[in-house]
Structures are given as C-alpha cells and as structure tokens.
C-alpha cells in the first residue's frame, strides 16, 4: 500500500493550470468557427412590439441575426422539474418573443465572423418595447394589486410548501417563552472567474452534435438536450473542458446553450458564445433570497422546543433546474444540530421580474444554518444564558446517531460537541472573550461569534432525486500496467483528478503517477451524474473503489491460474499477487495485464482484459458538521468590519486529501465572507440590476480574508465504504452565521439584537448611530412562563 489516502498530496491538476496550459471553452477554435452574441432586454418587464434586424444583417461579417420567432419553433422550452405541489411554471422560451420578464432576458442573437463584429451588430438590432409595471420586491410581489410577473399564471405565487415534523404545537404549548424574529437572507450573485460559454459543432455527415460548455453537468445536459434540440441522445456528445469555477451557477441547462446548438445546425459551422461579466451578473442564476418570520418556543433553561416559520423565497422570473427545490433544503435542515420537539415550516415560492435563483454553493443550507444559528444566539441573549451552553443543551448526542431530525432526514453520524470543544480550544475561547471585554472597556466595538453547523450533501439515493442519485466510475489496467480511471463526476476546480487517483492508487497498490483520471466528456464517461451537492467524493469515489475491487477479484483468478494455485491461496499486497508465503514468485499488475490482454494463457471462461465499471447507489446522504468561530472589530466611525480571528473545525468524515479539504473549506469561507460583509445584489424598484459589474458588486479581495486557523475532527460516514462526507460547501455553510453572530455580539452593548447581512459599512454605521434602523426581536412570555 502506498498510503496516498489521508495524505496532503499536491494537486496533479496544478502544473497545467498554473502554467496556463489548461484548455477552457474560449481556448477552442474549431475550423470555420463563428461567434454569437446575445441582445438582452434593458427592461424588467415589457412587451416587444417590433424587432428590426435588417441593419445588423447588412453589416459585413454578420452571418445571421436570429430572434425568438426564428428559433423558438425549432427547439423546446427550458424546463424545470415539476416537483412542488401545485407548482406554477412559467413558459420559458429560449429567446423572449412577445414579452421580456427580467433585465438581461435574451431577445435576439447575432452570429458573425468575429466577436467584435457580433458585438457591433447588436447595436444595430432595433427592438421596440412597451414597458410594463415590474415587480422586483419579494414582499410587494404578494400585495393584492402587485403587477404579475407572468400574467398568464394569474399569480406571483409559484408554490406553497409545508413541512411539519414532530409536534410543534406541543412544543409551543410547553414553552416558557416565544421569541419572534424576522430574518432576510439576501440575494447573492455567484460570479465564477470564468463566465459561462460554449462551442457547439454540428457534424452534418453523421448528424451528430458536440457541445463544449463551461458546465458542471455534461451528462445531465446530454440527457436533457435531445428533447430541446431534436437530436437523439446517442448522437450528442457534451464536453466540459477545464471549468473556471461553477459554485452551482453552472448546474443548469441555460437557454444560450440550446440556442447555440440550434445555430450550429442552422449554419453548418461551429458557433461559439462567451458570456460577458455583465451578462453573467444579469443572466446566470443567483443564490439565496429568502425572508422568514420565525417563532421559537423555548424553555427558561434554553431548551429550544419548536420552531414555526413562514418563509418567502424569491424565485425570480423563471424556474431553472433547481429553483423550486432550493428553499426546501432550507426547511429540511432548519433544525440544524439540535434535537427539537417539532417544526412547522411553510415556504412560499414567489415570482418576481428578476433573474432566477437556484443552487449557489450551499444551496438552501446556508440559509438554514444562518437561521438556526442566529436563533441560538438570540435565545441565549434573550434568556441571559451562555450561547455555548445553549447549543450544548440542545445538541443531538453522539450516541443518538443515526438520528432522524424533525426535518425528516436521517443524519448519518456526528459528534457536534467534539467539534465545538476543539474549535473553542483552537480559538482560546476564554481568552478571546477576555480580550473582547478588555477592548470594549477601551471603547472599541469588538465581538466574538460562533456557529455549530450540520449540512446535508452527497445527495442520493435515487429515490430522492429527479434524475438518479448514483455515480458511475470505471478503472482500466492498461497493458503496460498503468491505470486509467474514468469518472462520471465532473470536477471543475475541486481537485478530484488528484483524490480519485489517490483512491485508485492506494487500492491497486500502484504509484500516483501511474494513474490518469479522465472526466467531463460524455463520449469518454458514458454515464455520470456530474458534480454538485458535494457528492463526487462520497459517491463518485466509491464507484471507483468498487471498480477496483472488481478488477482485483478478476486479477486474482488470473494470478491463481498463472501461479498454478487457487484463489483462496492467493494474497494481494502492495500491487503484487502471490501464493501465501511465496512472495518471491509474485506477479505484478504489468505482468497480469500483459497476460490478460495477450489472452494466450487464460483460465477457462476468463474474459480478456482488466477493466471494470460500477454504479454506486448511496443508501443515504452524508451530514458533515463543524464549528466556526470568528472575532471581529467594527470601526465605530466608518462601520467597517475587520475579522481579527477565524477558526474553523470541520468534520467531513475520513479525509482523502487534507490539503484539498482545507482548500475547499477556505474557499467556502471566502464566499461567506463576501456574503456576510461585502456582496449586495441591488435591483431598483423597476427591476434594473444596479450591481451588475465588479465595480458595484463587491466580492471580497485577498485583503478581506483573514488568516484561518484550521482544525478537524473525524467521524466516518456509514453511508459509503470510504467513510467520507462532502466538504465542497461546508465552509460556506458554517461561516456566515459565525461572522453574523460576531458582528451582532460586537454591537450588542449598543442594544442591537439582530441585523441582517450584508454587514456593509453603511448598514453598520446606521445601526450604530440610528437605533430606529435596527430590526426588532420580540420576546413574549407565555402564561406558563409568567410575565417577562
Ligand atoms: N475531499 C476529501 N475528503 C473528503 C471530502 C472531500 O479529500 N472527505 C476532497 C475531494 O476529494 C475534492 C474536494 O474535497 O477534491 C471536494 O469534494 P466533495 O466535497 O465531494 O465535493 P464535489 O467534488 O462534489 O464538489 C462540489 C462542491 C460544490 S457543490 C460546489 S458549489 C463547489 C465546490 O465543490 N464549487 C467549487 N468546490 C469548488 N471548488 C472550486 N475550486 N470551484 C468550484 O466551482
């Protein structure tokens, strides 16, 4: 055994990526390539009364100008799974035809010999709009006289979803206090470094189509495209080359991909489209955007009995692939690490004239964690209890796993207190509080916050998914003894070429350099469910492990034959097969592979070759957890926040590669720092996206990121033989509430009891200087609890 698993092996992807040798969509230039550019609506809601394309068509170099009337009849609409009870789904044509429903809605597309000409030609397309009243505010969308986003639906309500677990009514009856708080989880824009983009190429001879696209889901696209473009699945190849970040935003079939496929078919040459940053902000999915009213039933000793919530989720104008489902994940995970007696959750999905929301790193779980972790701090503050103690009192204990939460999901394994204790120790918690108090005595606004989170990821089994919860992987011993691993997952920055090679190398007993991992091409990996929901390691990694086990089983039969022994007598160790006690006559993989493919001396009935593939169907999701602690200082004069200390202790079960795990967590925390402190998506009342560029939309800079102190605990998952849980989203889920709790702790001496993200300088300055601007937290004593 080489013992790669568990070691901080450097990423095998890095040499090519760091030297600029990675091949991204925009690096592809097939012969005859034309460039497409989309014309987008400047209005949030308007009817289109005329489109004039003649002038654009006359520009030298322009090959086509296509409108909704030209393309929509030849392709299907963009669909979203119809998963919510009574779900109202707007008709989503790939180009707007009679109406536009959000700023950035694609209206026409120009195809030209180069990108600059295509851009110039856009200015020559004339569209006459009749602006209509738009609704951009989530709550106003529910007002009686609100404009309807989609008048044909007759309502802005897309669905109402209820989740009741345990006995919430009994919890409220038994409560000493009922706390009420409203929380807003604001909209964020994913902004991966590489925007979206694709190249489609129609091969007329064999009537096949290749789509190279910056996506997380080539296999799901191949499954969805036939219906959209009328080309059968086996004649479609989808390739995700190098992808410069997705964070959930590339987990979708977008209208542009369908249009570009149609254009190559129409024009008979390859067509490329690369999204601009402004388009990316306006027309690639956004994340979060929920407003919730929460009632919390508590005992005087800090036991949280039940939570009742009424949440509004802003879905935007259209339903993309996961749009309706994301807020349900918030509901499922609302109980967090705690043993509640009951929950009573209602989520109302609402249409507005804005870009759709969908899965953005964490997808519903950051909202749940933020809510429950703010609730824990509010409970402690209102009851005058220690916030760590309140959490401890409500924790699910290690002996209670597997534990079915009031959210109705079965947490696989956990030790929440273990992670908390470790984080407190790494943070020197008591000293942190003493330092905070000393700084306060000097008049500084300093705060310390924590969050103890659990999340759900590695989604499966298939019964809970709309398109299969398995993952596929294959392993092939080449004749040379080298190993080719093919995965149906589609890593796009996570480093799975390294971790999957670690798994294969260890279990085959070969060197890491002997293993090559291929991914992201449906013609190479015939099956796959791609990469999202932090599932690739747990599910894709296990599919590879299972394939290795099959090959070892087969190789043993061959080795036994060649060594004139029996399979029972055989041992496999360190990449060598030998008869027990006779290591000198061991066979290597190279020798076995050579025999297996030359096929001149095989046991009777033995199929030549040494390759195997497996589908792994997980029995359950995995439930990573941890504790994050943040210390902050707020500048009283400017309202600016500085994170002075950050400690993260995360438990993702067995860690395949601790270096990558830490990198994932650090990247995830950076996303949350952005959401908590700097990022603000602003739509005007008329539905104009005001923060549509990096000049207005402030993602964190390197200087906003503190030094992290990282720790871990290891509680293996029983849901897969690797014992791993996902980690790709954990940092984002754990971090924002820790920062929020620290900021509110810093302001608590001024009487601030709650504030919503983002904690921009302006918002904090107002909270410091204008008490009227602060949101309310109500605390009612029940008759049982006596007067407050
Ligand atoms: N890992 C490990 N041991 C574990 C768990 C994970 O060594 N117990 C390692 C993996 O092998 C892998 C990485 O950590 O290198 C993440 O694995 P996993 O948690 O299984 O997540 P996925 O590979 O399924 O990636 C998806 C996840 C999601 S949902 C988002 S969003 C996200 C993320 O990964 N987007 C990313 N991380 C990202 N990282 C980059 N660079 N870019 C993105 O777009």
PDB file of C-alpha atoms and ligand atoms in Angstrom, residues 6-7 11 13 192 216 243-251 359-363 365 455 457-459 489-500 502-503 530-541 624 651-665 667-668 671 722-730 732, ligand 1:
ATOM      1  CA  UNK A   6      -5.247  10.673   4.041  1.00  0.00           C
ATOM      2  CA  UNK A   7      -2.087  12.475   2.926  1.00  0.00           C
ATOM      3  CA  UNK A  11      -2.943  18.566  -6.831  1.00  0.00           C
ATOM      4  CA  UNK A  13      -4.060  19.397 -11.890  1.00  0.00           C
ATOM      5  CA  UNK A 192     -17.227  32.467 -11.026  1.00  0.00           C
ATOM      6  CA  UNK A 216     -20.791  21.218 -14.016  1.00  0.00           C
ATOM      7  CA  UNK A 243     -14.034  24.988 -15.933  1.00  0.00           C
ATOM      8  CA  UNK A 244     -13.027  28.141 -14.075  1.00  0.00           C
ATOM      9  CA  UNK A 245     -15.415  27.795 -11.174  1.00  0.00           C
ATOM     10  CA  UNK A 246     -19.077  26.981 -11.070  1.00  0.00           C
ATOM     11  CA  UNK A 247     -20.244  27.155  -7.451  1.00  0.00           C
ATOM     12  CA  UNK A 248     -23.649  25.859  -8.523  1.00  0.00           C
ATOM     13  CA  UNK A 249     -24.167  28.538 -11.171  1.00  0.00           C
ATOM     14  CA  UNK A 250     -23.181  26.082 -13.904  1.00  0.00           C
ATOM     15  CA  UNK A 251     -25.561  23.385 -12.687  1.00  0.00           C
ATOM     16  CA  UNK A 359     -28.201  26.398  -6.358  1.00  0.00           C
ATOM     17  CA  UNK A 360     -25.322  28.578  -5.221  1.00  0.00           C
ATOM     18  CA  UNK A 361     -22.626  26.987  -3.023  1.00  0.00           C
ATOM     19  CA  UNK A 362     -24.576  25.559  -0.108  1.00  0.00           C
ATOM     20  CA  UNK A 363     -27.934  25.827  -1.889  1.00  0.00           C
ATOM     21  CA  UNK A 365     -28.336  25.007   3.674  1.00  0.00           C
ATOM     22  CA  UNK A 455     -25.351  20.134   6.493  1.00  0.00           C
ATOM     23  CA  UNK A 457     -24.763  16.638   0.952  1.00  0.00           C
ATOM     24  CA  UNK A 458     -23.651  13.749  -1.268  1.00  0.00           C
ATOM     25  CA  UNK A 459     -27.236  13.586  -2.440  1.00  0.00           C
ATOM     26  CA  UNK A 489     -18.447  13.101 -11.851  1.00  0.00           C
ATOM     27  CA  UNK A 490     -17.338  16.384 -13.411  1.00  0.00           C
ATOM     28  CA  UNK A 491     -14.845  18.110 -11.144  1.00  0.00           C
ATOM     29  CA  UNK A 492     -14.344  21.769 -12.028  1.00  0.00           C
ATOM     30  CA  UNK A 493     -11.828  23.059  -9.517  1.00  0.00           C
ATOM     31  CA  UNK A 494     -12.258  20.657  -6.605  1.00  0.00           C
ATOM     32  CA  UNK A 495      -9.188  18.544  -7.399  1.00  0.00           C
ATOM     33  CA  UNK A 496     -10.833  15.174  -7.937  1.00  0.00           C
ATOM     34  CA  UNK A 497      -8.234  14.166 -10.524  1.00  0.00           C
ATOM     35  CA  UNK A 498      -5.934  14.001  -7.511  1.00  0.00           C
ATOM     36  CA  UNK A 499      -8.256  12.464  -4.940  1.00  0.00           C
ATOM     37  CA  UNK A 500      -9.700   9.853  -7.287  1.00  0.00           C
ATOM     38  CA  UNK A 502      -5.277   8.609  -4.583  1.00  0.00           C
ATOM     39  CA  UNK A 503      -8.179   6.212  -4.051  1.00  0.00           C
ATOM     40  CA  UNK A 530     -21.800  15.079 -12.555  1.00  0.00           C
ATOM     41  CA  UNK A 531     -20.697  17.392  -9.764  1.00  0.00           C
ATOM     42  CA  UNK A 532     -22.894  19.336  -7.395  1.00  0.00           C
ATOM     43  CA  UNK A 533     -24.163  18.973  -3.842  1.00  0.00           C
ATOM     44  CA  UNK A 534     -20.684  17.932  -2.582  1.00  0.00           C
ATOM     45  CA  UNK A 535     -21.325  14.400  -3.768  1.00  0.00           C
ATOM     46  CA  UNK A 536     -18.393  13.479  -6.000  1.00  0.00           C
ATOM     47  CA  UNK A 537     -16.048  12.083  -3.342  1.00  0.00           C
ATOM     48  CA  UNK A 538     -18.630  10.089  -1.419  1.00  0.00           C
ATOM     49  CA  UNK A 539     -20.471   8.679  -4.419  1.00  0.00           C
ATOM     50  CA  UNK A 540     -18.052   9.019  -7.360  1.00  0.00           C
ATOM     51  CA  UNK A 541     -15.089   7.966  -5.207  1.00  0.00           C
ATOM     52  CA  UNK A 624     -20.795  16.917   7.574  1.00  0.00           C
ATOM     53  CA  UNK A 651     -15.714  17.100  10.136  1.00  0.00           C
ATOM     54  CA  UNK A 652     -16.162  15.563   6.701  1.00  0.00           C
ATOM     55  CA  UNK A 653     -15.593  12.001   7.856  1.00  0.00           C
ATOM     56  CA  UNK A 654     -12.425  10.366   6.594  1.00  0.00           C
ATOM     57  CA  UNK A 655     -10.436  12.876   4.609  1.00  0.00           C
ATOM     58  CA  UNK A 656      -8.999  11.617   1.325  1.00  0.00           C
ATOM     59  CA  UNK A 657      -6.718  14.631   0.982  1.00  0.00           C
ATOM     60  CA  UNK A 658      -6.477  17.024   3.936  1.00  0.00           C
ATOM     61  CA  UNK A 659      -4.795  19.677   1.783  1.00  0.00           C
ATOM     62  CA  UNK A 660      -7.714  19.761  -0.628  1.00  0.00           C
ATOM     63  CA  UNK A 661     -10.207  19.574   2.200  1.00  0.00           C
ATOM     64  CA  UNK A 662      -8.675  22.658   3.808  1.00  0.00           C
ATOM     65  CA  UNK A 663      -8.557  24.436   0.452  1.00  0.00           C
ATOM     66  CA  UNK A 664     -12.230  23.702  -0.093  1.00  0.00           C
ATOM     67  CA  UNK A 665     -13.150  24.983   3.346  1.00  0.00           C
ATOM     68  CA  UNK A 667     -12.634  28.884  -0.432  1.00  0.00           C
ATOM     69  CA  UNK A 668     -16.048  28.260   1.061  1.00  0.00           C
ATOM     70  CA  UNK A 671     -17.639  33.003  -0.257  1.00  0.00           C
ATOM     71  CA  UNK A 722     -14.750   5.251   2.203  1.00  0.00           C
ATOM     72  CA  UNK A 723     -16.392   6.726   5.298  1.00  0.00           C
ATOM     73  CA  UNK A 724     -16.272  10.159   3.670  1.00  0.00           C
ATOM     74  CA  UNK A 725     -18.684  13.064   3.761  1.00  0.00           C
ATOM     75  CA  UNK A 726     -18.691  16.000   1.340  1.00  0.00           C
ATOM     76  CA  UNK A 727     -16.829  19.210   2.076  1.00  0.00           C
ATOM     77  CA  UNK A 728     -17.170  21.409  -1.018  1.00  0.00           C
ATOM     78  CA  UNK A 729     -19.872  23.593   0.520  1.00  0.00           C
ATOM     79  CA  UNK A 730     -19.219  23.203   4.250  1.00  0.00           C
ATOM     80  CA  UNK A 732     -19.839  28.494   3.024  1.00  0.00           C
TER      81      UNK A 732
HETATM   82  N1  LIG B   1     -12.423  15.690  -0.181  1.00  0.00           N
HETATM   83  C1  LIG B   1     -11.602  14.872   0.551  1.00  0.00           C
HETATM   84  N2  LIG B   1     -12.132  14.167   1.609  1.00  0.00           N
HETATM   85  C2  LIG B   1     -13.439  14.254   1.927  1.00  0.00           C
HETATM   86  C3  LIG B   1     -14.297  15.066   1.169  1.00  0.00           C
HETATM   87  C4  LIG B   1     -13.752  15.769   0.080  1.00  0.00           C
HETATM   88  O1  LIG B   1     -10.397  14.813   0.287  1.00  0.00           O
HETATM   89  N3  LIG B   1     -13.937  13.579   2.959  1.00  0.00           N
HETATM   90  C5  LIG B   1     -11.895  16.486  -1.302  1.00  0.00           C
HETATM   91  C6  LIG B   1     -12.356  15.861  -2.618  1.00  0.00           C
HETATM   92  O2  LIG B   1     -11.732  14.775  -2.989  1.00  0.00           O
HETATM   93  C7  LIG B   1     -12.370  17.039  -3.540  1.00  0.00           C
HETATM   94  C8  LIG B   1     -12.882  18.141  -2.648  1.00  0.00           C
HETATM   95  O3  LIG B   1     -12.502  17.772  -1.332  1.00  0.00           O
HETATM   96  O4  LIG B   1     -11.089  17.296  -4.020  1.00  0.00           O
HETATM   97  C9  LIG B   1     -14.416  18.359  -2.726  1.00  0.00           C
HETATM   98  O5  LIG B   1     -15.087  17.138  -2.685  1.00  0.00           O
HETATM   99  P1  LIG B   1     -16.671  16.992  -2.391  1.00  0.00           P
HETATM  100  O6  LIG B   1     -16.993  17.562  -1.090  1.00  0.00           O
HETATM  101  O7  LIG B   1     -17.038  15.583  -2.657  1.00  0.00           O
HETATM  102  O8  LIG B   1     -17.364  17.957  -3.456  1.00  0.00           O
HETATM  103  P2  LIG B   1     -17.544  17.755  -5.036  1.00  0.00           P
HETATM  104  O9  LIG B   1     -16.307  17.239  -5.618  1.00  0.00           O
HETATM  105  O10 LIG B   1     -18.820  17.064  -5.317  1.00  0.00           O
HETATM  106  O11 LIG B   1     -17.632  19.278  -5.489  1.00  0.00           O
HETATM  107  C10 LIG B   1     -18.825  20.023  -5.428  1.00  0.00           C
HETATM  108  C11 LIG B   1     -18.719  21.176  -4.472  1.00  0.00           C
HETATM  109  C12 LIG B   1     -19.793  22.152  -4.699  1.00  0.00           C
HETATM  110  S1  LIG B   1     -21.371  21.581  -4.558  1.00  0.00           S
HETATM  111  C13 LIG B   1     -19.528  23.453  -5.025  1.00  0.00           C
HETATM  112  S2  LIG B   1     -20.779  24.583  -5.220  1.00  0.00           S
HETATM  113  C14 LIG B   1     -18.187  23.889  -5.198  1.00  0.00           C
HETATM  114  C15 LIG B   1     -17.210  23.064  -4.500  1.00  0.00           C
HETATM  115  O12 LIG B   1     -17.426  21.772  -4.606  1.00  0.00           O
HETATM  116  N4  LIG B   1     -17.790  24.568  -6.274  1.00  0.00           N
HETATM  117  C16 LIG B   1     -16.451  24.749  -6.491  1.00  0.00           C
HETATM  118  N5  LIG B   1     -15.938  23.473  -4.515  1.00  0.00           N
HETATM  119  C17 LIG B   1     -15.495  24.227  -5.564  1.00  0.00           C
HETATM  120  N6  LIG B   1     -14.176  24.450  -5.733  1.00  0.00           N
HETATM  121  C18 LIG B   1     -13.767  25.130  -6.829  1.00  0.00           C
HETATM  122  N7  LIG B   1     -12.442  25.348  -6.979  1.00  0.00           N
HETATM  123  N8  LIG B   1     -14.632  25.583  -7.772  1.00  0.00           N
HETATM  124  C19 LIG B   1     -15.963  25.411  -7.632  1.00  0.00           C
HETATM  125  O13 LIG B   1     -16.790  25.840  -8.573  1.00  0.00           O
END
